[in-house]
mmCIF file of C-alpha atoms in Angstrom:
data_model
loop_
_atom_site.group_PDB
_atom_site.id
_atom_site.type_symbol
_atom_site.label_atom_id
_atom_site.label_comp_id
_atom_site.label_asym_id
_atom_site.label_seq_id
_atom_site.Cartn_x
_atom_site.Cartn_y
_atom_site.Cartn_z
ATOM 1 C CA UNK X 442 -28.122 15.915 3.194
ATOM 2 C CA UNK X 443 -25.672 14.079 5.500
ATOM 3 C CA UNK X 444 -23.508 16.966 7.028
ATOM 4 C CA UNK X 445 -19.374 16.283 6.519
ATOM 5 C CA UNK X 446 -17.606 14.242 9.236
ATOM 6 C CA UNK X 447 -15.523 16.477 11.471
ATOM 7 C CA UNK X 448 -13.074 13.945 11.822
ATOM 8 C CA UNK X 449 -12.176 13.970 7.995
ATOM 9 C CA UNK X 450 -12.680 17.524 8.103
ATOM 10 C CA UNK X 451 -9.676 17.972 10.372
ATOM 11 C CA UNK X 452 -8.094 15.502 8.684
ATOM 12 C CA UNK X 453 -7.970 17.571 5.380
ATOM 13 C CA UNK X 454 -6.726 20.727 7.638
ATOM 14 C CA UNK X 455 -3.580 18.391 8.352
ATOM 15 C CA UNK X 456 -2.840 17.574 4.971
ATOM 16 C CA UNK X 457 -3.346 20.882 3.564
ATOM 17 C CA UNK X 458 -0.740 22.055 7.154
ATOM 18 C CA UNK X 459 1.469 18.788 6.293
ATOM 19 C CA UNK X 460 1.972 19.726 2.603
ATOM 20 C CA UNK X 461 2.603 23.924 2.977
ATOM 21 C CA UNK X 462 5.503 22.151 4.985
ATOM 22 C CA UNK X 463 6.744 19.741 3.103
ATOM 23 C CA UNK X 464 5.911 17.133 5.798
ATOM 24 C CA UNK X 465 4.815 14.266 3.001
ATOM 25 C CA UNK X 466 5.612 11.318 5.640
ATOM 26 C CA UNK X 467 3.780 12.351 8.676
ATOM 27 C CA UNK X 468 0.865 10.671 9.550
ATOM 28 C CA UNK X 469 -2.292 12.336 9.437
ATOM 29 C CA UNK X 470 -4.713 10.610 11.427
ATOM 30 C CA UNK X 471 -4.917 10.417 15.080
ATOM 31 C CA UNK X 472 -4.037 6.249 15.716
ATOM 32 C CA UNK X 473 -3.974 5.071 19.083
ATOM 33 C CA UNK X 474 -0.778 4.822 20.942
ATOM 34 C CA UNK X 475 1.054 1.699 19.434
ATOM 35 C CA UNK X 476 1.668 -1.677 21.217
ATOM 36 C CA UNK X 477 5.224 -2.859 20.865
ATOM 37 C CA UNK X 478 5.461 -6.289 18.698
ATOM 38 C CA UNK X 479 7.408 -8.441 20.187
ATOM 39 C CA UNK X 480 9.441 -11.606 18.190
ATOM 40 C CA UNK X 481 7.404 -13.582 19.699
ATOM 41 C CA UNK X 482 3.902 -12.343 18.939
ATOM 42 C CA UNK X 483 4.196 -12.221 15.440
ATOM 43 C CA UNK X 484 4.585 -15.206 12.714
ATOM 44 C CA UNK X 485 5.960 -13.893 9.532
ATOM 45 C CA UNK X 486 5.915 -16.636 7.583
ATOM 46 C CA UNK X 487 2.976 -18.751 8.841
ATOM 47 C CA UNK X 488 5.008 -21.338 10.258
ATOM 48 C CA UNK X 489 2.453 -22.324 12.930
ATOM 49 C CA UNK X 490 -0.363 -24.595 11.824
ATOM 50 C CA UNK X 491 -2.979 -22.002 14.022
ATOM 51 C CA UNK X 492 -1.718 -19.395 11.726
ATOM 52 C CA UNK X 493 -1.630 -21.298 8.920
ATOM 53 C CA UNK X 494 -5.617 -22.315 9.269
ATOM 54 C CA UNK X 495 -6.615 -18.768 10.852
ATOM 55 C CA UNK X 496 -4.766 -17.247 6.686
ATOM 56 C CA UNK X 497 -6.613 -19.576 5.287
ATOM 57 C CA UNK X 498 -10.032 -19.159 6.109
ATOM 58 C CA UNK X 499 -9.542 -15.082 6.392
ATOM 59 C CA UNK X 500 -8.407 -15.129 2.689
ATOM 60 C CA UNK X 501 -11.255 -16.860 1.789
ATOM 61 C CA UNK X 502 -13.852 -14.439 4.122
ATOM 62 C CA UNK X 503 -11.697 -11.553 2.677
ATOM 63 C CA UNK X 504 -11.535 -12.107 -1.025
ATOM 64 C CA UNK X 505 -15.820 -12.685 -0.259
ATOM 65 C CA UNK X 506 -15.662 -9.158 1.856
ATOM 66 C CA UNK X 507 -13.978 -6.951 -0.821
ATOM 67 C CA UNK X 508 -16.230 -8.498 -3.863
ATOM 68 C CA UNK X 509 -19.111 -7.171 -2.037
ATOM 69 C CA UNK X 510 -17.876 -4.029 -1.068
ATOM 70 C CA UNK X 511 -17.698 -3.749 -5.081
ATOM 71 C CA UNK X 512 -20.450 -5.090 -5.979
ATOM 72 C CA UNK X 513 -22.726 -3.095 -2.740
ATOM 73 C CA UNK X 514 -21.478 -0.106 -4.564
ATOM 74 C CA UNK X 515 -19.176 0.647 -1.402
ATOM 75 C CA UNK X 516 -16.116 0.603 -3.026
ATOM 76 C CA UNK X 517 -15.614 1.638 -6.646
ATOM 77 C CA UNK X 518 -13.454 0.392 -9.183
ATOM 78 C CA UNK X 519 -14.188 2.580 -12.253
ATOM 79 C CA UNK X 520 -10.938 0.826 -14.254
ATOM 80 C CA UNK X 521 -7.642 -1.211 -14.354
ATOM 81 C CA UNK X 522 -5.289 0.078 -17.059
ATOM 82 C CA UNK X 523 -1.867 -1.802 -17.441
ATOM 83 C CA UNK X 524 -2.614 -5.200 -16.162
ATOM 84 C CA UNK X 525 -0.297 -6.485 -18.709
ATOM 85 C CA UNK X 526 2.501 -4.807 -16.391
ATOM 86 C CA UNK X 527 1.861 -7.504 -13.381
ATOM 87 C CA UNK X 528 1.357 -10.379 -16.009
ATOM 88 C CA UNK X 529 5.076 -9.638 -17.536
ATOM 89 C CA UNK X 530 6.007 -9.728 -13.503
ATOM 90 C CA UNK X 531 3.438 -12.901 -12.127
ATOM 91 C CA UNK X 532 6.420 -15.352 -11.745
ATOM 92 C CA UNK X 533 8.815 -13.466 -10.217
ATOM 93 C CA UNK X 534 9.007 -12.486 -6.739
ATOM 94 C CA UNK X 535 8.277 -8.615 -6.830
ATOM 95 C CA UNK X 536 8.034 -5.360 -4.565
ATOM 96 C CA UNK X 537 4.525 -3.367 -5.112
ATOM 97 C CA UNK X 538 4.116 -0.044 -4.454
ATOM 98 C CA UNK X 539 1.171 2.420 -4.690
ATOM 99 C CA UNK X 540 -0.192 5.882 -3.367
ATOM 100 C CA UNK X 541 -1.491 5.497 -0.151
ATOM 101 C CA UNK X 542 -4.829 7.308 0.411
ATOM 102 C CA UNK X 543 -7.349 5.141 2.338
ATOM 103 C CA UNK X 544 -6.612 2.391 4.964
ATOM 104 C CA UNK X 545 -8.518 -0.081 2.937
ATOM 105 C CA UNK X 546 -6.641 0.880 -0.208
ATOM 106 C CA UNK X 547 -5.127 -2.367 -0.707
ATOM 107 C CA UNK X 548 -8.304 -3.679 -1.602
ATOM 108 C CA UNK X 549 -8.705 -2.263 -4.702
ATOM 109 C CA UNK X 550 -4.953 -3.731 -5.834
ATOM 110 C CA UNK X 551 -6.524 -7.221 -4.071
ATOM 111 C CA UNK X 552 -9.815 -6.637 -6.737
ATOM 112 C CA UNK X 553 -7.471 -6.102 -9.536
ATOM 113 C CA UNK X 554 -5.351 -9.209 -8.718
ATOM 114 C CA UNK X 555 -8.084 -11.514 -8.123
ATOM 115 C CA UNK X 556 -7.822 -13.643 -11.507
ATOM 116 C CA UNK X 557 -4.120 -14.580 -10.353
ATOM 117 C CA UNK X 558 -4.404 -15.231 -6.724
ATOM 118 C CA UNK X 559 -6.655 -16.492 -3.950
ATOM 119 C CA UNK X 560 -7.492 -19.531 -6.360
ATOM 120 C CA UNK X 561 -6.231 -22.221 -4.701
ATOM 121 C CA UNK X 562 -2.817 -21.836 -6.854
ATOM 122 C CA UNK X 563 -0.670 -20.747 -3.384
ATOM 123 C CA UNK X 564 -0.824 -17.212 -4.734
ATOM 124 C CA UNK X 565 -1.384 -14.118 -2.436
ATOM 125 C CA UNK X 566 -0.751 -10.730 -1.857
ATOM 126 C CA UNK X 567 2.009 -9.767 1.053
ATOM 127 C CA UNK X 568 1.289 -6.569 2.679
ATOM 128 C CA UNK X 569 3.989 -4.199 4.720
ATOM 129 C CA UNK X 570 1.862 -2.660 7.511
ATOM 130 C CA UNK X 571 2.344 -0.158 10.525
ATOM 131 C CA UNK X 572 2.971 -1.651 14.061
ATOM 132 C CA UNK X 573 0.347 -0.560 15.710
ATOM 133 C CA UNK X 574 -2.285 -1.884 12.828
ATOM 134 C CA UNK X 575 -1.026 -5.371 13.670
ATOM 135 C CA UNK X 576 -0.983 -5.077 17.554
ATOM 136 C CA UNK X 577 -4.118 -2.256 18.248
ATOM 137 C CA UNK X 578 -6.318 -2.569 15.253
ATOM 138 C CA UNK X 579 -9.732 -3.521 16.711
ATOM 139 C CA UNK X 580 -12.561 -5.549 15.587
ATOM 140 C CA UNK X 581 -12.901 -7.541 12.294
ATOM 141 C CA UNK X 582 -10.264 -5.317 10.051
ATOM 142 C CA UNK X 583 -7.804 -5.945 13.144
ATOM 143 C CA UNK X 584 -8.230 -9.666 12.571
ATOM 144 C CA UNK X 585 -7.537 -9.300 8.937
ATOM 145 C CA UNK X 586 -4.614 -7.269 9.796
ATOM 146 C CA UNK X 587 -3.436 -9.968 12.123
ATOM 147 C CA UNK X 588 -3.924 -13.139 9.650
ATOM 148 C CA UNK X 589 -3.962 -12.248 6.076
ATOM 149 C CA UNK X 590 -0.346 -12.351 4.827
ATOM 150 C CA UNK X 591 0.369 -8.808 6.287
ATOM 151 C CA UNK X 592 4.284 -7.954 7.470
ATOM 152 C CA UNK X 593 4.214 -5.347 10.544
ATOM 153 C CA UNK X 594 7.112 -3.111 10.990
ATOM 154 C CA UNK X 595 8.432 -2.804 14.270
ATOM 155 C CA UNK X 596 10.344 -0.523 16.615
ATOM 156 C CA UNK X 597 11.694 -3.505 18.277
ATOM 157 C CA UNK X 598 15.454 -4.355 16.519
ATOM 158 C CA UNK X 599 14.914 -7.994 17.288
ATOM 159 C CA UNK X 600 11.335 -8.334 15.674
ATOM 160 C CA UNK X 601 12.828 -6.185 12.509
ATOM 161 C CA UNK X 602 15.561 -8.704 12.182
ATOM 162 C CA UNK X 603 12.491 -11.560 11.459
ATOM 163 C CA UNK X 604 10.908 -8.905 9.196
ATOM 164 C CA UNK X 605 14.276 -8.615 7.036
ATOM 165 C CA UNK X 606 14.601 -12.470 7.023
ATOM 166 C CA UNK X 607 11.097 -13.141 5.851
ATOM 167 C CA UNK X 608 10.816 -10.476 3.314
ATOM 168 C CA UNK X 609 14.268 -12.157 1.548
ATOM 169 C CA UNK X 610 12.143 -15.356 1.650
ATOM 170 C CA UNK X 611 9.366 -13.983 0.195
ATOM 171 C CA UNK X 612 10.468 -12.355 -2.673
ATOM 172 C CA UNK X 613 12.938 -15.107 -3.575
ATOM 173 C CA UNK X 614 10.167 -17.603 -3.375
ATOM 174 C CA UNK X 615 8.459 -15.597 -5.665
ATOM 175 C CA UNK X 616 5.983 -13.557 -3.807
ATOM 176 C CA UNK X 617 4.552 -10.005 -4.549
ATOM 177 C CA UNK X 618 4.875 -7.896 -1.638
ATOM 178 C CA UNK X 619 2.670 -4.354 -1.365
ATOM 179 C CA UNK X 620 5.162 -1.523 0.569
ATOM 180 C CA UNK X 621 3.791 1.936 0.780
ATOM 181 C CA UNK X 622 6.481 4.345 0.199
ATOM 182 C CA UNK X 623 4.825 7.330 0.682
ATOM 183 C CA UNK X 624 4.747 5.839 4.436
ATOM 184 C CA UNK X 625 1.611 7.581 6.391
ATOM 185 C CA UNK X 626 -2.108 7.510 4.760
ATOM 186 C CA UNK X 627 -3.220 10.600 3.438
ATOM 187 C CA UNK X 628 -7.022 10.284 3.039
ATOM 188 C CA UNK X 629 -8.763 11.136 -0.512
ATOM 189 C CA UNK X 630 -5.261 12.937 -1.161
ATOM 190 C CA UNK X 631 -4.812 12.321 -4.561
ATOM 191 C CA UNK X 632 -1.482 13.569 -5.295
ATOM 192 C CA UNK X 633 1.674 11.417 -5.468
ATOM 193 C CA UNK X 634 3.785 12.379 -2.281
ATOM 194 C CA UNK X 635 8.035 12.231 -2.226
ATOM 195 C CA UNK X 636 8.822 8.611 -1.659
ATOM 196 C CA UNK X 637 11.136 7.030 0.623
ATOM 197 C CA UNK X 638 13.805 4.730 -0.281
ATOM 198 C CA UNK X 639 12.856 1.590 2.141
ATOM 199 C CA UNK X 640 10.735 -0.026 -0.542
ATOM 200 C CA UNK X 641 13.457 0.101 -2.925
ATOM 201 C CA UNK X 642 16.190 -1.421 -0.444
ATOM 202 C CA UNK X 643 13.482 -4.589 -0.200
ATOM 203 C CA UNK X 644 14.051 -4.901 -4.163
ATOM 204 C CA UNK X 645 17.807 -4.425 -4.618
ATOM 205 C CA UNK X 646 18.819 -6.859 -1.868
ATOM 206 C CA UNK X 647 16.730 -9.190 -3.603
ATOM 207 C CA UNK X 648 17.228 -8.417 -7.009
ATOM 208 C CA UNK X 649 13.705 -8.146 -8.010
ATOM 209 C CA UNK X 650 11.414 -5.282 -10.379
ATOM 210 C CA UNK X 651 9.588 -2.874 -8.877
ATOM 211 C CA UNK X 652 5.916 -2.735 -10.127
ATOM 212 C CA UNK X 653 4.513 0.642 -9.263
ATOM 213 C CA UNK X 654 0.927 1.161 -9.191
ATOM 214 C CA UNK X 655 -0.897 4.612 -9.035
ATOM 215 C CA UNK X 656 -4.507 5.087 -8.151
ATOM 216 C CA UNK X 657 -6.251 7.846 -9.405
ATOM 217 C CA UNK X 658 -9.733 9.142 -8.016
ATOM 218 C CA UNK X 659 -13.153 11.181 -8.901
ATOM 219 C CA UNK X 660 -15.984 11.765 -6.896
ATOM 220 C CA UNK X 661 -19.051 9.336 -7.610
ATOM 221 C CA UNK X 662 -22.655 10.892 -7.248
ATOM 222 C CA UNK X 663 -23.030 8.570 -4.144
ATOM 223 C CA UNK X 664 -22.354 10.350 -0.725
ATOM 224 C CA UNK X 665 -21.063 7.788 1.878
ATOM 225 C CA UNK X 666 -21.913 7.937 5.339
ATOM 226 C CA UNK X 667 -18.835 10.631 6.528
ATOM 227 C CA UNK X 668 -20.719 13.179 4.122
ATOM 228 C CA UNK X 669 -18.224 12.866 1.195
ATOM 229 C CA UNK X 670 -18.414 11.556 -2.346
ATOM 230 C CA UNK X 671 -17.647 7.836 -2.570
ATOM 231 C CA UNK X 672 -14.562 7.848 -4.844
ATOM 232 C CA UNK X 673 -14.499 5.603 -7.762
ATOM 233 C CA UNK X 674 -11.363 4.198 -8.533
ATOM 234 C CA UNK X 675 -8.881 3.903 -11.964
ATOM 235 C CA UNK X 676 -5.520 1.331 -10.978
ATOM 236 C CA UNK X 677 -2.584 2.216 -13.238
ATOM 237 C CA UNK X 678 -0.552 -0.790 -13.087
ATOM 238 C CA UNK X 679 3.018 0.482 -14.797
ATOM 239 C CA UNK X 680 5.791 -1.184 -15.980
ATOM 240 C CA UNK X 681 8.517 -3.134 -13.996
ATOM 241 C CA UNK X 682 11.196 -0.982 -12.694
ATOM 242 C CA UNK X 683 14.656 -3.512 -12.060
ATOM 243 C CA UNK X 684 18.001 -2.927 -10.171
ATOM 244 C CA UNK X 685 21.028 -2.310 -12.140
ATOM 245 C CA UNK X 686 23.691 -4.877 -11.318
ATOM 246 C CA UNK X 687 26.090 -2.089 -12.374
ATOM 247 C CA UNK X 688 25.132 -0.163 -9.192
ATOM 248 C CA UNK X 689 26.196 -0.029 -5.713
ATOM 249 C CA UNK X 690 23.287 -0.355 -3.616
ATOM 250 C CA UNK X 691 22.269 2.903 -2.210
ATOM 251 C CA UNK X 692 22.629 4.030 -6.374
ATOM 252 C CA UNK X 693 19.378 1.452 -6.811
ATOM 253 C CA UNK X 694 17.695 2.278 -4.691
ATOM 254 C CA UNK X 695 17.717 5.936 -5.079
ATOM 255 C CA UNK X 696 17.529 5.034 -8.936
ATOM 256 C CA UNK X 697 14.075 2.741 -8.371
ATOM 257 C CA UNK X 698 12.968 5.474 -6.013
ATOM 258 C CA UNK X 699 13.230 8.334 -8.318
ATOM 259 C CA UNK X 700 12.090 6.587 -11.637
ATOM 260 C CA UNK X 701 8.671 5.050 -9.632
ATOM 261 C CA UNK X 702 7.734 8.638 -8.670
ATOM 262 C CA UNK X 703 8.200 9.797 -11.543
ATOM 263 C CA UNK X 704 6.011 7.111 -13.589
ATOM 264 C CA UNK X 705 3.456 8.093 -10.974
ATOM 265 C CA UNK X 706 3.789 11.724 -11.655
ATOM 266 C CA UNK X 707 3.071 10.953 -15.689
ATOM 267 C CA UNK X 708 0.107 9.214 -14.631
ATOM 268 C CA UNK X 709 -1.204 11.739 -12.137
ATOM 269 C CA UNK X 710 -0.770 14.566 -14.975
ATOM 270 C CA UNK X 711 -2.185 12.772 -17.752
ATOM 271 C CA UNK X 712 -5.053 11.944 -15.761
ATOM 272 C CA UNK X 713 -6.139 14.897 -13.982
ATOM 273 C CA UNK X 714 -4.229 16.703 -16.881
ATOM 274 C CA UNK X 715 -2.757 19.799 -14.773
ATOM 275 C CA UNK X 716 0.726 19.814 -13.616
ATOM 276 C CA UNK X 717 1.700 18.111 -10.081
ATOM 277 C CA UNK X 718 2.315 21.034 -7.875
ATOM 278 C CA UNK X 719 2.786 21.317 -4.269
ATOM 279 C CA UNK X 720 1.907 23.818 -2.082
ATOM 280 C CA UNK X 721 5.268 23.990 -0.077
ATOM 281 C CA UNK X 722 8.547 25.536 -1.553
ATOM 282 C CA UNK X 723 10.721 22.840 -3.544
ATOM 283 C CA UNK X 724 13.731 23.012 -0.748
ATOM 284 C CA UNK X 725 10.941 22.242 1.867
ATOM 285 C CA UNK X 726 9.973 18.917 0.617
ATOM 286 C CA UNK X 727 11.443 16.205 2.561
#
């Protein structure tokens, strides 16, 4: 029997800490100290021909990576429910958001996706990622981080002006672009947390739907190699949530905000069928 990972052990003390306290943003995990990104070390939009050739050829080894994770048996998809959702969305640029609960997470919305991207039609997936995954992830993952389609935050004002600019670009072109609004990755946690409103600011300036997806998990009878169950995955892809033009601003996007958590929520109780609960007191959740 492979004995649990101490690592995720302590990580699942944190959580269970993080949510008596109503701390739902904090991150978890121990990540190195991040690297500043500066304007000129990152290229939003591809606009080099390097980057332009590195995307390429890291789609194609990625889209070949996560179909063998799936079909090794190393990552799980169990089920896709809604898909209908994204096709009422495909040609419109759109903001994505799921639960965040494993770094890798995004591949299972990349699985899902498949038959209407990475086939030669210009069609990909955008990703909004941490700093410090862009500028201190190591080894291969850092390299995907680095040059497939991902958008880094940064705490540098003059790099976050590019970010603004390209996302507008993006989603007027007609990109989808994945934002996790629960902000820090809670591992196996399969709750959906309070959300934050940045996700929904993307979508009102914009003017573009909201297509949240929720993830729900159970334990496989495979145990992977930290000593835990290999989930298996169901992808809830829900309906389009849009801006009101009859709304200021900060009204959308606390609107969009409140009606994506609560189409999670739905899903997360009809699914596990129990009531979402927290562990905190309500006026502690923040």
């Amino acid at each position: 029997m492979i004995e649990k990972d101490k690592g995720r052990l302590e990580v699942l003390a944190r959580i269970e800490e993080y949510e008596k306290n109503g701390w739902f943003t904090k991150d978890v995990e121990e990540d190195p100290p991040t690297i500043p990104l500066t304007p000129d070390k990152v290229d939003y939009l591809n606009k080099k021909l390097s980057n332009k050739i590195a995307t390429f050829f890291v789609n194609i080894g990625a889209k070949r990576f996560i179909n063998n994770l799936v079909k090794n048996g190393q990552m799980v998809i169990k089920g896709i429910e809604g898909i209908e959702n994204y096709e009422a969305i495909k040609d419109s640029g759109a903001i994505l958001t799921c639960n965040h609960f494993n770094p890798f997470d995004n591949f299972a919305i990349h699985y899902a996706l498949f038959p209407y991207m990475y086939r030669g039609n210009g069609k990909v997936l955008w990703k909004v990622i941490r700093e410090g995954n862009y500028t201190n992830f190591p080894g291969l993952y850092g390299f995907f981080f680095r040059h497939c389609n991902t958008l880094p935050l940064s705490a540098n004002f003059s790099t976050m002006k590019n970010f603004m600019v390209a996302m507008k670009v993006l989603l007027e072109r007609g990109e989808k672009v994945l934002v996790y609004a629960e902000q820090g990755m809670w591992w196996n946690y399969r709750k959906p947390r309070p959300l934050t409103v940045g996700a929904f600011k993307f979508a009102v300036e914009s003017k573009v739907p909201v297509l949240p997806i929720f993830i729900t998990m159970n334990d496989s009878d495979k145990i992977g190699g930290d000593g835990f169950p290999i989930q298996e995955y169901t992808l809830h892809f829900l309906p389009a949530i849009y801006p009101d033009p009859e709304k200021s601003t900060k009204e959308n996007m606390e609107m969009l905000k409140d009606k994506n958590y609560a189409a999670w929520k739905e899903v997360y109780e009809k699914v596990y069928g129990i009531p979402l609960t927290y562990s905190c007191d309500p006026d502690k959740i923040k």
